[in-house]
Coordinates of C-alpha atoms in Angstrom, one line a residue:
Chain A
M1 CA 97.9 110.0 118.4
E2 CA 98.2 106.7 116.6
K3 CA 101.6 105.4 116.6
I4 CA 102.4 103.4 113.3
I5 CA 105.8 102.0 112.5
H6 CA 106.5 101.6 108.7
I7 CA 109.2 99.0 107.9
V8 CA 110.6 99.4 104.2
A9 CA 112.6 96.2 103.3
G10 CA 114.6 95.6 100.3
G11 CA 112.3 94.0 97.9
P12 CA 111.7 95.2 94.3
S13 CA 110.6 99.0 94.4
L14 CA 108.2 98.0 91.5
Y15 CA 105.8 96.7 94.4
I16 CA 106.2 99.5 96.8
P17 CA 103.5 102.0 96.6
N18 CA 104.1 105.6 96.8
L19 CA 105.7 105.9 100.6
N20 CA 104.5 109.6 100.8
D21 CA 100.9 108.5 100.9
Y22 CA 101.8 106.9 104.3
T23 CA 103.5 109.7 106.2
G24 CA 102.1 111.4 109.0
D25 CA 102.4 112.6 112.7
G26 CA 103.6 109.9 115.1
H27 CA 104.7 107.8 112.3
I28 CA 108.1 106.2 112.4
W29 CA 110.2 105.1 109.4
V30 CA 112.3 102.3 109.6
G31 CA 114.6 101.3 106.6
V32 CA 116.0 97.6 106.1
D33 CA 119.1 97.1 104.0
Y34 CA 118.2 98.6 100.4
G35 CA 114.9 99.6 101.6
V36 CA 117.0 102.4 103.8
Y37 CA 118.0 103.9 100.2
H38 CA 114.5 103.4 98.6
L39 CA 113.2 105.8 101.6
I40 CA 115.9 108.4 101.2
K41 CA 115.3 108.5 97.3
N42 CA 111.6 109.0 98.1
G43 CA 112.6 112.0 100.3
I44 CA 111.9 110.3 103.7
N45 CA 114.7 110.4 106.1
P46 CA 114.7 106.7 108.1
D47 CA 114.6 107.1 111.9
I48 CA 116.1 103.9 112.0
A49 CA 118.3 101.9 109.5
F50 CA 118.8 98.1 109.9
G51 CA 120.8 95.8 107.8
D52 CA 124.2 94.3 107.0
F53 CA 124.0 96.7 103.8
D54 CA 125.8 94.1 101.6
S55 CA 123.7 95.1 98.6
V56 CA 124.4 99.0 98.5
S57 CA 126.8 100.9 96.7
E58 CA 129.6 103.1 98.2
H59 CA 127.5 106.4 97.1
E60 CA 124.4 104.7 98.6
W61 CA 126.3 103.8 101.9
K62 CA 127.2 107.3 102.1
L63 CA 123.8 108.9 101.7
I64 CA 122.4 106.2 104.2
R65 CA 124.9 107.4 107.0
E66 CA 123.9 110.9 106.4
K67 CA 120.3 110.8 106.3
S68 CA 119.5 108.1 108.8
G69 CA 118.7 109.0 112.3
K70 CA 120.3 105.9 113.7
I71 CA 122.1 102.9 112.0
M72 CA 121.8 99.4 113.6
E73 CA 124.5 97.4 111.4
Y74 CA 125.0 93.7 111.5
I75 CA 127.4 91.2 109.8
P76 CA 126.0 89.6 106.9
E77 CA 126.4 85.9 108.1
K78 CA 123.9 86.1 110.9
D79 CA 121.0 83.7 111.5
E80 CA 118.3 86.2 111.7
T81 CA 117.3 88.2 108.4
D82 CA 117.3 92.2 108.7
L83 CA 113.7 92.1 108.5
E84 CA 113.3 89.9 111.6
L85 CA 115.6 92.0 113.6
A86 CA 113.5 95.2 112.5
L87 CA 110.5 93.5 113.5
Q88 CA 111.8 92.4 116.8
W89 CA 112.7 96.0 117.5
A90 CA 109.3 97.5 116.4
I91 CA 107.3 95.5 118.6
T92 CA 109.1 96.6 121.7
E93 CA 108.0 100.1 120.7
N94 CA 104.5 99.3 121.3
P95 CA 103.0 100.7 118.1
Q96 CA 99.4 100.3 117.5
K97 CA 100.2 99.2 113.7
I98 CA 103.2 97.9 111.9
I99 CA 103.2 98.1 108.0
I100 CA 105.9 96.3 106.2
F101 CA 106.9 97.3 102.5
G102 CA 109.3 95.9 100.1
A103 CA 108.6 92.6 101.4
T104 CA 107.0 91.4 98.2
G105 CA 108.0 90.2 94.8
G106 CA 111.5 89.1 93.6
R107 CA 113.1 86.5 95.2
A108 CA 110.6 83.9 96.3
D109 CA 112.5 82.6 99.4
H110 CA 112.6 86.1 100.9
Y111 CA 108.9 86.6 99.9
F112 CA 107.7 83.4 101.6
A113 CA 110.1 84.0 104.7
N114 CA 108.7 87.4 105.0
A115 CA 105.2 86.3 105.0
F116 CA 105.8 83.4 107.4
L117 CA 107.3 86.1 109.8
L118 CA 103.8 87.1 110.5
I119 CA 103.2 83.9 112.1
R120 CA 106.2 83.7 114.1
K121 CA 104.7 83.4 117.6
E122 CA 106.4 86.6 118.8
F123 CA 104.9 88.5 116.0
L124 CA 101.4 86.8 115.7
H125 CA 100.9 87.2 119.5
A126 CA 102.2 90.9 119.7
D127 CA 99.6 93.5 120.7
C128 CA 99.5 95.4 117.4
Q129 CA 98.3 95.0 114.0
I130 CA 101.2 93.8 111.5
E131 CA 100.7 94.0 107.7
I132 CA 102.7 93.5 104.8
L133 CA 101.7 95.8 102.0
D134 CA 102.4 96.4 98.3
T135 CA 100.7 97.9 95.2
Q136 CA 98.5 95.1 94.8
N137 CA 97.9 93.1 98.0
R138 CA 97.7 93.5 101.9
I139 CA 98.6 90.4 104.0
T140 CA 97.7 89.9 107.6
A141 CA 98.1 86.8 109.7
H142 CA 95.1 85.5 112.3
L143 CA 94.6 83.7 115.4
P144 CA 91.3 81.8 116.0
G145 CA 88.6 84.5 116.8
T146 CA 86.0 86.8 115.4
Y147 CA 86.9 89.5 113.0
K148 CA 85.3 92.4 111.4
V149 CA 86.4 93.3 108.1
K150 CA 85.2 96.4 106.5
K151 CA 85.2 97.0 102.5
V152 CA 88.3 98.5 100.9
D153 CA 87.4 99.8 97.5
D154 CA 90.9 99.5 96.2
L155 CA 91.3 96.0 97.2
K156 CA 88.2 93.9 95.9
Y157 CA 89.0 90.4 96.8
I158 CA 89.5 88.8 100.2
S159 CA 91.0 85.2 100.4
F160 CA 91.9 83.4 103.4
L161 CA 94.8 80.7 103.3
P162 CA 95.2 78.0 106.0
L163 CA 98.8 78.1 107.3
T164 CA 98.3 75.1 109.6
S165 CA 97.4 71.7 108.5
E166 CA 93.9 72.4 109.1
V167 CA 91.9 75.6 110.1
E168 CA 88.6 74.5 111.9
K169 CA 85.2 75.9 111.7
I170 CA 85.7 78.9 109.3
T171 CA 82.4 81.2 109.1
L172 CA 82.3 83.9 106.8
L173 CA 79.2 86.2 107.1
G174 CA 78.6 89.1 104.5
F175 CA 80.7 87.7 101.7
K176 CA 79.7 86.8 98.1
Y177 CA 80.5 83.2 99.0
P178 CA 79.4 82.6 102.8
L179 CA 81.0 79.6 104.9
E180 CA 79.6 78.0 108.1
N181 CA 81.8 76.0 110.3
K182 CA 83.8 74.7 107.5
N183 CA 87.1 72.8 108.1
V184 CA 89.6 73.8 105.6
K185 CA 92.9 72.1 105.0
Q186 CA 96.1 73.8 104.1
G187 CA 96.5 73.6 100.3
S188 CA 92.6 74.1 99.7
T189 CA 91.9 76.9 97.4
L190 CA 88.2 77.1 98.6
C191 CA 88.5 80.4 100.3
I192 CA 90.2 82.3 97.4
S193 CA 88.8 85.3 95.7
N194 CA 85.7 86.0 97.9
E195 CA 84.4 89.6 98.1
L196 CA 82.2 91.7 100.6
L197 CA 78.5 92.0 99.7
E198 CA 78.2 95.1 101.7
D199 CA 80.3 97.6 103.8
S200 CA 81.4 95.2 106.2
G201 CA 81.4 91.3 107.0
T202 CA 82.9 89.1 109.6
F203 CA 85.2 86.0 109.5
S204 CA 85.7 83.8 112.6
F205 CA 87.4 80.3 113.0
H206 CA 88.0 77.9 115.9
S207 CA 91.4 76.6 115.6
G208 CA 94.7 77.0 113.5
I209 CA 96.4 79.8 111.7
L210 CA 94.6 81.7 108.8
L211 CA 96.4 84.2 106.3
M212 CA 94.2 86.9 105.1
I213 CA 95.2 88.6 101.8
R214 CA 93.3 91.4 100.4
S215 CA 94.0 92.3 96.6
K216 CA 93.2 93.5 93.4
D217 CA 94.0 92.6 89.6
I218 CA 96.1 95.3 87.9
Chain B
M1 CA 111.6 59.8 75.8
E2 CA 111.0 61.9 79.0
K3 CA 107.3 63.1 79.4
I4 CA 107.4 66.6 80.6
I5 CA 104.0 68.6 81.0
H6 CA 104.4 72.3 80.8
I7 CA 101.5 74.3 82.5
V8 CA 101.3 78.0 81.9
A9 CA 99.0 79.8 84.4
G10 CA 97.8 83.4 84.1
G11 CA 100.2 85.3 86.2
P12 CA 102.1 88.5 85.2
S13 CA 104.3 87.6 82.0
L14 CA 106.8 89.7 83.3
Y15 CA 107.9 86.6 85.5
I16 CA 107.5 84.0 82.7
P17 CA 111.1 82.9 81.1
N18 CA 111.0 82.4 77.4
L19 CA 108.9 79.4 76.9
N20 CA 110.7 78.6 73.7
D21 CA 113.6 77.3 75.6
Y22 CA 111.5 74.6 77.2
T23 CA 109.9 73.2 74.0
G24 CA 111.1 69.5 73.2
D25 CA 110.1 66.3 72.0
G26 CA 107.5 64.4 74.1
H27 CA 106.4 67.9 75.7
I28 CA 103.0 68.6 76.6
W29 CA 101.8 72.3 76.7
V30 CA 98.7 73.2 78.9
G31 CA 97.5 76.6 79.1
V32 CA 95.4 77.8 82.1
D33 CA 93.2 80.9 81.7
Y34 CA 95.0 83.9 80.3
G35 CA 98.2 81.5 80.2
V36 CA 96.7 80.1 77.2
Y37 CA 96.7 83.2 75.5
H38 CA 100.3 83.8 76.6
L39 CA 101.5 80.5 74.9
I40 CA 99.7 81.5 71.7
K41 CA 101.3 84.9 71.8
N42 CA 104.7 83.2 72.1
G43 CA 104.1 80.8 69.0
I44 CA 103.3 77.8 71.0
N45 CA 99.9 75.9 70.3
P46 CA 98.4 74.6 73.7
D47 CA 97.6 71.0 73.5
I48 CA 95.1 71.9 76.2
A49 CA 93.5 74.7 77.5
F50 CA 91.7 74.9 80.9
G51 CA 89.8 77.6 82.3
D52 CA 86.9 79.7 82.7
F53 CA 88.5 82.4 80.4
D54 CA 86.6 85.1 82.1
S55 CA 89.9 87.3 82.0
V56 CA 90.4 87.3 78.1
S57 CA 89.0 89.4 75.4
E58 CA 86.7 88.4 72.4
H59 CA 89.8 88.5 70.1
E60 CA 91.9 86.3 72.6
W61 CA 89.0 83.9 73.0
K62 CA 88.8 83.6 69.2
L63 CA 92.5 82.8 68.9
I64 CA 92.4 80.4 72.0
R65 CA 89.7 78.4 70.1
E66 CA 91.4 78.5 66.7
K67 CA 95.1 77.4 68.2
S68 CA 94.1 75.0 71.3
G69 CA 94.0 71.3 70.6
K70 CA 91.1 71.0 73.2
I71 CA 89.6 73.4 75.3
M72 CA 88.4 72.2 78.9
E73 CA 86.0 75.2 79.8
Y74 CA 84.6 75.7 83.3
I75 CA 81.9 77.8 84.8
P76 CA 83.9 80.9 86.9
E77 CA 82.0 80.1 90.1
K78 CA 83.6 76.6 90.9
D79 CA 85.4 75.7 94.0
E80 CA 88.5 74.5 92.3
T81 CA 91.2 77.0 90.7
D82 CA 91.9 76.3 87.2
L83 CA 95.4 75.7 88.1
E84 CA 94.3 73.0 90.3
L85 CA 92.0 71.5 87.6
A86 CA 95.0 71.5 85.1
L87 CA 97.2 69.9 87.7
Q88 CA 94.7 67.0 88.5
W89 CA 94.6 66.3 85.0
A90 CA 98.4 66.5 84.4
I91 CA 99.2 63.9 87.2
T92 CA 96.7 61.5 85.6
E93 CA 99.1 61.4 82.3
N94 CA 101.9 60.0 84.2
P95 CA 104.7 62.6 83.4
Q96 CA 108.2 62.6 84.7
K97 CA 107.9 66.2 85.3
I98 CA 105.5 68.9 85.8
I99 CA 106.9 72.3 85.2
I100 CA 104.3 75.2 86.2
F101 CA 104.8 78.8 84.7
G102 CA 102.9 82.0 85.5
A103 CA 102.1 81.0 88.9
T104 CA 104.2 83.8 90.6
G105 CA 104.2 87.4 91.2
G106 CA 100.9 89.5 91.0
R107 CA 98.1 88.7 93.2
A108 CA 99.7 87.3 96.4
D109 CA 96.4 85.2 97.1
H110 CA 97.0 83.6 93.9
Y111 CA 100.9 83.2 94.5
F112 CA 100.5 81.8 97.8
A113 CA 97.6 79.3 96.7
N114 CA 99.5 78.1 93.8
A115 CA 102.7 77.4 95.9
F116 CA 100.6 75.8 98.4
L117 CA 98.9 73.4 95.7
L118 CA 102.6 71.8 95.9
I119 CA 101.8 70.5 99.3
R120 CA 98.4 69.1 98.6
K121 CA 98.5 65.3 99.3
E122 CA 97.4 64.5 95.8
F123 CA 100.3 66.4 94.3
L124 CA 103.0 66.1 97.0
H125 CA 102.5 62.4 96.7
A126 CA 102.4 62.2 92.9
D127 CA 105.1 59.9 91.4
C128 CA 106.5 62.9 89.5
Q129 CA 108.5 66.1 90.3
I130 CA 106.3 69.1 90.3
E131 CA 108.0 72.6 90.3
I132 CA 106.9 76.2 89.9
L133 CA 109.4 78.1 87.8
D134 CA 109.9 81.8 86.9
T135 CA 112.6 84.1 85.8
Q136 CA 114.2 84.4 89.3
N137 CA 113.0 81.2 91.2
R138 CA 112.2 77.5 91.4
I139 CA 109.9 76.1 93.9
T140 CA 109.5 72.4 95.0
A141 CA 108.0 70.7 97.9
H142 CA 109.6 67.6 99.7
L143 CA 108.2 65.0 102.1
P144 CA 110.8 63.5 104.7
G145 CA 114.0 61.7 103.0
T146 CA 117.2 62.4 101.7
Y147 CA 117.6 64.4 98.3
K148 CA 120.7 65.1 96.1
V149 CA 120.9 68.5 94.9
K150 CA 123.1 69.7 92.0
K151 CA 124.5 73.3 91.4
V152 CA 122.6 75.1 89.0
D153 CA 124.7 78.3 88.2
D154 CA 121.8 80.4 87.2
L155 CA 120.2 79.7 90.6
K156 CA 122.9 80.3 93.2
Y157 CA 120.8 80.4 96.2
I158 CA 119.1 77.5 98.1
S159 CA 116.6 78.0 100.6
F160 CA 114.4 75.7 102.7
L161 CA 111.2 76.7 104.4
P162 CA 109.2 74.6 106.8
L163 CA 105.6 74.4 105.6
T164 CA 104.4 72.4 108.9
S165 CA 104.8 73.8 112.3
E166 CA 108.0 72.0 112.6
V167 CA 110.5 70.0 110.4
E168 CA 112.6 67.7 112.3
K169 CA 116.1 66.9 112.0
I170 CA 117.2 68.7 108.9
T171 CA 120.7 67.8 107.7
L172 CA 122.5 69.7 105.2
L173 CA 125.6 68.5 103.5
G174 CA 128.0 70.1 101.0
F175 CA 126.5 73.6 102.0
K176 CA 127.9 76.8 102.7
Y177 CA 126.1 76.7 106.1
P178 CA 125.7 73.0 107.1
L179 CA 123.2 71.8 109.4
E180 CA 123.0 68.6 111.5
N181 CA 119.7 66.9 112.7
K182 CA 118.3 70.5 113.4
N183 CA 114.7 70.9 114.0
V184 CA 113.3 74.1 112.5
K185 CA 110.1 75.8 113.3
Q186 CA 107.7 77.4 110.7
G187 CA 108.5 81.1 110.4
S188 CA 112.2 80.4 111.0
T189 CA 114.5 82.0 108.5
L190 CA 117.4 79.8 109.6
C191 CA 117.7 78.0 106.2
I192 CA 117.3 81.0 104.0
S193 CA 120.1 81.9 101.2
N194 CA 122.2 78.9 101.5
E195 CA 124.6 77.8 98.8
L196 CA 126.3 74.5 97.7
L197 CA 130.0 74.5 98.1
E198 CA 130.8 71.9 95.3
D199 CA 128.7 70.6 92.4
S200 CA 126.1 68.7 94.5
G201 CA 125.2 68.4 98.0
T202 CA 122.3 66.6 100.1
F203 CA 119.5 67.7 102.3
S204 CA 117.3 65.2 104.6
F205 CA 114.9 65.6 107.2
H206 CA 112.6 63.1 109.3
S207 CA 109.3 64.7 109.4
G208 CA 107.4 67.6 108.1
I209 CA 107.2 69.1 104.8
L210 CA 109.8 71.5 103.3
L211 CA 109.5 73.9 100.4
M212 CA 113.1 74.2 98.7
I213 CA 113.4 77.6 96.8
R214 CA 116.5 77.8 94.4
S215 CA 116.7 81.6 93.3
K216 CA 118.9 84.3 91.9
D217 CA 119.2 88.0 92.7
I218 CA 118.3 90.1 89.6

């Protein structure tokens, strides 16, 4: 049975897909700060709740205590974000996959910090796939190597963004706009809005870190 | 008279503040793709319209032609994004400031690519302030140096995110959580959600590129 950890952070609920589509055997649900309340509102009892809970009301806090399997409470003035602490815990559980919801939209500092967590050494080198998912996007970070990507009908566009000053020798096969051994600098928009031609393709690169974003227009 | 160029890109209008609050003498309005239509809907005639206009309807396209001072039309399948072309034009006009609206929210590939444009050499070294603004955030990119920041009542939080693998010797003075000569790695959330104690403070650093995001909860 595949072990998947779902982490729901406190971002705007507007961007969070229907979480009940993601429930299943062996799935663990983790709420982070306001995300815990979001889970409960959607009928899912969190296995673990992380946070300082400085953004929840008295009523919400009561519900969180009643419904959560375990609460990991922190003081608000700490160096790590709640999501960071939840992720650190999650990788020690050795899941096959971690999906993060509620990490996009709203405050740009949170959004960017959440995406940049993916490239933190401990998470980038973790032995599981970590992705940030919302109603319109799926974001993953990648180390040098060769990767197969399958078509996802619902997320038509595939974009690659360098998160290091340069990413060397990007090759895209099976894409509408193919590339061969192309060096791409951070800030370049060359690899935005690509699409797969067939059911699958591959991307590979030799150095740097690449963010892959699969997305759709709505 | 201060020359300000306002660029309105095609991001979700949900995040675009009331543009009429930003009109004034010497201000130039630039629309990018669907952003042109957004400008016109809000009663502002664009001085220049950039784009391939592949996302506008027949009716919208008619209005764009009627109301725009000048139209710079491109083929959809080009290497640069429309916003990139508009920014390249804008810096040749030598304004004191460029404000970009409609560049946040929605598709994450567009959002990240737009933010990463700020750190493109030609824009980062441009002799004017370039900022991305939405209803909740103001994003700017900075080269090593010392900067004064003034309190903005409406944007309580000030966050700093490294966009290079490390930013060396960050010093924050006049902040709730001060720092002195601290090296911060990309992916660290150490400089998130800071606040000014008084009416102004300073930040400085010795190497790397820093994104400053001023934001508020809504």
